[in-house]
C-alpha positions as protocol buffer text, in pm:
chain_id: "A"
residue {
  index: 1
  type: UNK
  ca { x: -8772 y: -3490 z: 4910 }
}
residue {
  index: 2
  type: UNK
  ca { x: -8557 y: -3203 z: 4992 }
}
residue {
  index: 3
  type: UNK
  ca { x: -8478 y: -2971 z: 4671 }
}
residue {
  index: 4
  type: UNK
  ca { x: -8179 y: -2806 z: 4646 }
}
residue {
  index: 5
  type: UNK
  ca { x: -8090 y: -2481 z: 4754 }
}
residue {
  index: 6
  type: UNK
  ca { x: -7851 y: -2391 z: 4517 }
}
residue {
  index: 7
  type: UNK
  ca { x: -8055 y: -2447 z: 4245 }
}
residue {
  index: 8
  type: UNK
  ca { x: -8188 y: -2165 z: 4035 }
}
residue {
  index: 9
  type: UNK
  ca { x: -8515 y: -2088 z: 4000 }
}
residue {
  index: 10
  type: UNK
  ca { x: -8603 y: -2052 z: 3659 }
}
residue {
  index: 11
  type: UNK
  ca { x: -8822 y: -1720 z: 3542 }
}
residue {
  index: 12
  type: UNK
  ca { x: -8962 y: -1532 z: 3223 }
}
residue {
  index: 13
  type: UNK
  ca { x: -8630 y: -1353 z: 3213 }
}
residue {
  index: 14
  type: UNK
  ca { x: -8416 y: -1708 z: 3135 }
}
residue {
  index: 15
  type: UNK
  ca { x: -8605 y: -1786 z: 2889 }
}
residue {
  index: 16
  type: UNK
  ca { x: -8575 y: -1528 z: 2643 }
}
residue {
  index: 17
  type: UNK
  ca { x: -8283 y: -1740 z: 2492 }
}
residue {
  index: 18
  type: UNK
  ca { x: -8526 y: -2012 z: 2398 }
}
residue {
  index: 19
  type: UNK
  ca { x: -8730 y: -1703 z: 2251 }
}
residue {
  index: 20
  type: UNK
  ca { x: -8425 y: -1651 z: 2030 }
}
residue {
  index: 21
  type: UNK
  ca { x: -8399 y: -2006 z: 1937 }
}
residue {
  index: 22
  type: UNK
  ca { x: -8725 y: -2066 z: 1881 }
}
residue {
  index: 23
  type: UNK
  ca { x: -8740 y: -1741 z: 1633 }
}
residue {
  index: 24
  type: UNK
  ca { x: -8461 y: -1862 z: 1441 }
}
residue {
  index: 25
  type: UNK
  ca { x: -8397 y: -1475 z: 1370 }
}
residue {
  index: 26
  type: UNK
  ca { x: -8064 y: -1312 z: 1533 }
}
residue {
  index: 27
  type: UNK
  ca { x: -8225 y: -1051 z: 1865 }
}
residue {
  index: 28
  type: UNK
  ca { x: -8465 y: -1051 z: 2097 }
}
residue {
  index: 29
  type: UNK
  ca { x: -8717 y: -840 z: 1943 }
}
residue {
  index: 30
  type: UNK
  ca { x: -8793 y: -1084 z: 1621 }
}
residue {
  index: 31
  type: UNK
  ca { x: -8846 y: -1364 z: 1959 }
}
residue {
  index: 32
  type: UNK
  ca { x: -9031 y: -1098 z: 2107 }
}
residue {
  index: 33
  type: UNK
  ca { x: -9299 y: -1079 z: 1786 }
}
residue {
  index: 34
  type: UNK
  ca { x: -9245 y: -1439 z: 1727 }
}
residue {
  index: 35
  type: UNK
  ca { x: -9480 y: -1474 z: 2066 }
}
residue {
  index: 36
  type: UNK
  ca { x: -9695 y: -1238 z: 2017 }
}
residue {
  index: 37
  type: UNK
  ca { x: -9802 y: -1331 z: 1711 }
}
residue {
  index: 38
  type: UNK
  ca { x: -9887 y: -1691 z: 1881 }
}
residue {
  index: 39
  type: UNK
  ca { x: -10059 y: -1537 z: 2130 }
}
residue {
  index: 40
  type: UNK
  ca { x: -10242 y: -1282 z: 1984 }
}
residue {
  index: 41
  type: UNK
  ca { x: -10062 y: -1012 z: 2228 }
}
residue {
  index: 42
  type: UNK
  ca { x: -9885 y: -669 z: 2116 }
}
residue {
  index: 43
  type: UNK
  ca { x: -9478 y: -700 z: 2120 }
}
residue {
  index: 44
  type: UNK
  ca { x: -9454 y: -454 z: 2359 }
}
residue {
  index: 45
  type: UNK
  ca { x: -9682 y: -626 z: 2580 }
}
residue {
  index: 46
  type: UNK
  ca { x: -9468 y: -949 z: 2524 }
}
residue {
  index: 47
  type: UNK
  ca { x: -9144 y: -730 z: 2602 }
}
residue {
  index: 48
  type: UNK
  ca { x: -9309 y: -614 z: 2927 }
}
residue {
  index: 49
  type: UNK
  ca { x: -9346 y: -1012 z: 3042 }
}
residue {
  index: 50
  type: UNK
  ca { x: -8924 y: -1063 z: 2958 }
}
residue {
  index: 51
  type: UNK
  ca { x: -8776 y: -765 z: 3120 }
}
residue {
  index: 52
  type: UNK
  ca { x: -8593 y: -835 z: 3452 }
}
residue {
  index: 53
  type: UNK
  ca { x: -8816 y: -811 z: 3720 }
}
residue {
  index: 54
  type: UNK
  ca { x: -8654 y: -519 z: 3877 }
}
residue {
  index: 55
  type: UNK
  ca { x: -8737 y: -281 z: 3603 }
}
residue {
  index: 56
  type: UNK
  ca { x: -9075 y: -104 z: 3667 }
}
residue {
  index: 57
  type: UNK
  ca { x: -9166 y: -201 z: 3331 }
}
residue {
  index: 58
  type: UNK
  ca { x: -9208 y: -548 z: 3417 }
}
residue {
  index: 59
  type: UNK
  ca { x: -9550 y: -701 z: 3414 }
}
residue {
  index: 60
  type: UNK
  ca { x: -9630 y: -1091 z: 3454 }
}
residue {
  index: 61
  type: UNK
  ca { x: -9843 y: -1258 z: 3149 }
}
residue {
  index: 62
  type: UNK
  ca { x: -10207 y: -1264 z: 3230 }
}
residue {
  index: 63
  type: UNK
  ca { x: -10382 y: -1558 z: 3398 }
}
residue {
  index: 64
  type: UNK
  ca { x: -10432 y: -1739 z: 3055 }
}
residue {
  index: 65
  type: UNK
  ca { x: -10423 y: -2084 z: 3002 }
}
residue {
  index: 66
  type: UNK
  ca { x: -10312 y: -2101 z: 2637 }
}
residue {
  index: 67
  type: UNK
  ca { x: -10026 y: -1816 z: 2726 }
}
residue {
  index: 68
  type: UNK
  ca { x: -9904 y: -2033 z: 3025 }
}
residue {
  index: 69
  type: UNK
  ca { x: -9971 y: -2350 z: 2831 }
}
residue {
  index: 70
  type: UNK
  ca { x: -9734 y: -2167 z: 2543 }
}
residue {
  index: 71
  type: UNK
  ca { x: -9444 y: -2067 z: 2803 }
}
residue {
  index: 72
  type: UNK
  ca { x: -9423 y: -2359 z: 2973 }
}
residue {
  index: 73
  type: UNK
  ca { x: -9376 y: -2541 z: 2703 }
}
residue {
  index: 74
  type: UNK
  ca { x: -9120 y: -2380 z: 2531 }
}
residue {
  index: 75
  type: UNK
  ca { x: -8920 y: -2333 z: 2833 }
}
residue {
  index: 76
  type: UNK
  ca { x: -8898 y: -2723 z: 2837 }
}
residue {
  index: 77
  type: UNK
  ca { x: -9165 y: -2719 z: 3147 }
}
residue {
  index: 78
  type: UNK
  ca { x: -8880 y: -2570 z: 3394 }
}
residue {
  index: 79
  type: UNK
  ca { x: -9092 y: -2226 z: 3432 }
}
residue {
  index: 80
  type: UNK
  ca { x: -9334 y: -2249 z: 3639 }
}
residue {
  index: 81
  type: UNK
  ca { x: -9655 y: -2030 z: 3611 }
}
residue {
  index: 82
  type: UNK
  ca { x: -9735 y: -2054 z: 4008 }
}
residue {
  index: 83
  type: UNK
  ca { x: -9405 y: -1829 z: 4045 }
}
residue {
  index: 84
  type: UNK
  ca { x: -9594 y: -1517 z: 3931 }
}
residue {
  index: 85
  type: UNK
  ca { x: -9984 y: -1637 z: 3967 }
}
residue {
  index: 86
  type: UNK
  ca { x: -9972 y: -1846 z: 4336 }
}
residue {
  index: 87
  type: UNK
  ca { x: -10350 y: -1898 z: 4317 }
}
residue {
  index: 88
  type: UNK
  ca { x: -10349 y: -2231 z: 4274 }
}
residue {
  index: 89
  type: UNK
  ca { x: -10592 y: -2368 z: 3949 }
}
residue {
  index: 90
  type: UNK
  ca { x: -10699 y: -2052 z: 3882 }
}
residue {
  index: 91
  type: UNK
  ca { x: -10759 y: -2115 z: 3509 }
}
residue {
  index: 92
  type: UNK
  ca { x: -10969 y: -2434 z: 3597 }
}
């Protein structure tokens, strides 16, 4: 099966309006706590993980299962964690 080239690849940075839903707070930084408070992870770590990957302030979530488990998830399975961790089953 071929995929298509035209379609998007989804990444941390799309789903930050899920975040927002999710919260059920108006802004990004209520999502932003929202996670971290599921994860057990400092909101400016969880900012970090959302910012475009072109700022130097980016840096991808850790290598944990339950954090991946938790983003997949609520990005309706279209993120995928091999985009930022290639090592394949490297939780297992």
């Amino acid at each position: 099966m071929i995929e298509d080239q035209n379609e998007k690849v989804y990444r941390l940075f799309d789903l930050r309006v899920e975040l927002i839903k999710l919260a059920d707070k108006p802004g990004i930084m209520s999502a932003y706590e929202l996670v971290a408070k599921e994860l057990g992870c400092s909101t400016s770590e969880v900012r970090r993980w959302f910012t475009s990957e072109d700022n130097s302030s980016f840096r991808a979530p850790p290598r944990e299962k339950a954090i991946w488990d938790y983003l997949e998830c609520v990005s309706g399975y279209r993120l995928d964690r091999n985009l930022y961790h290639p090592k394949p089953d490297f939780w297992d």
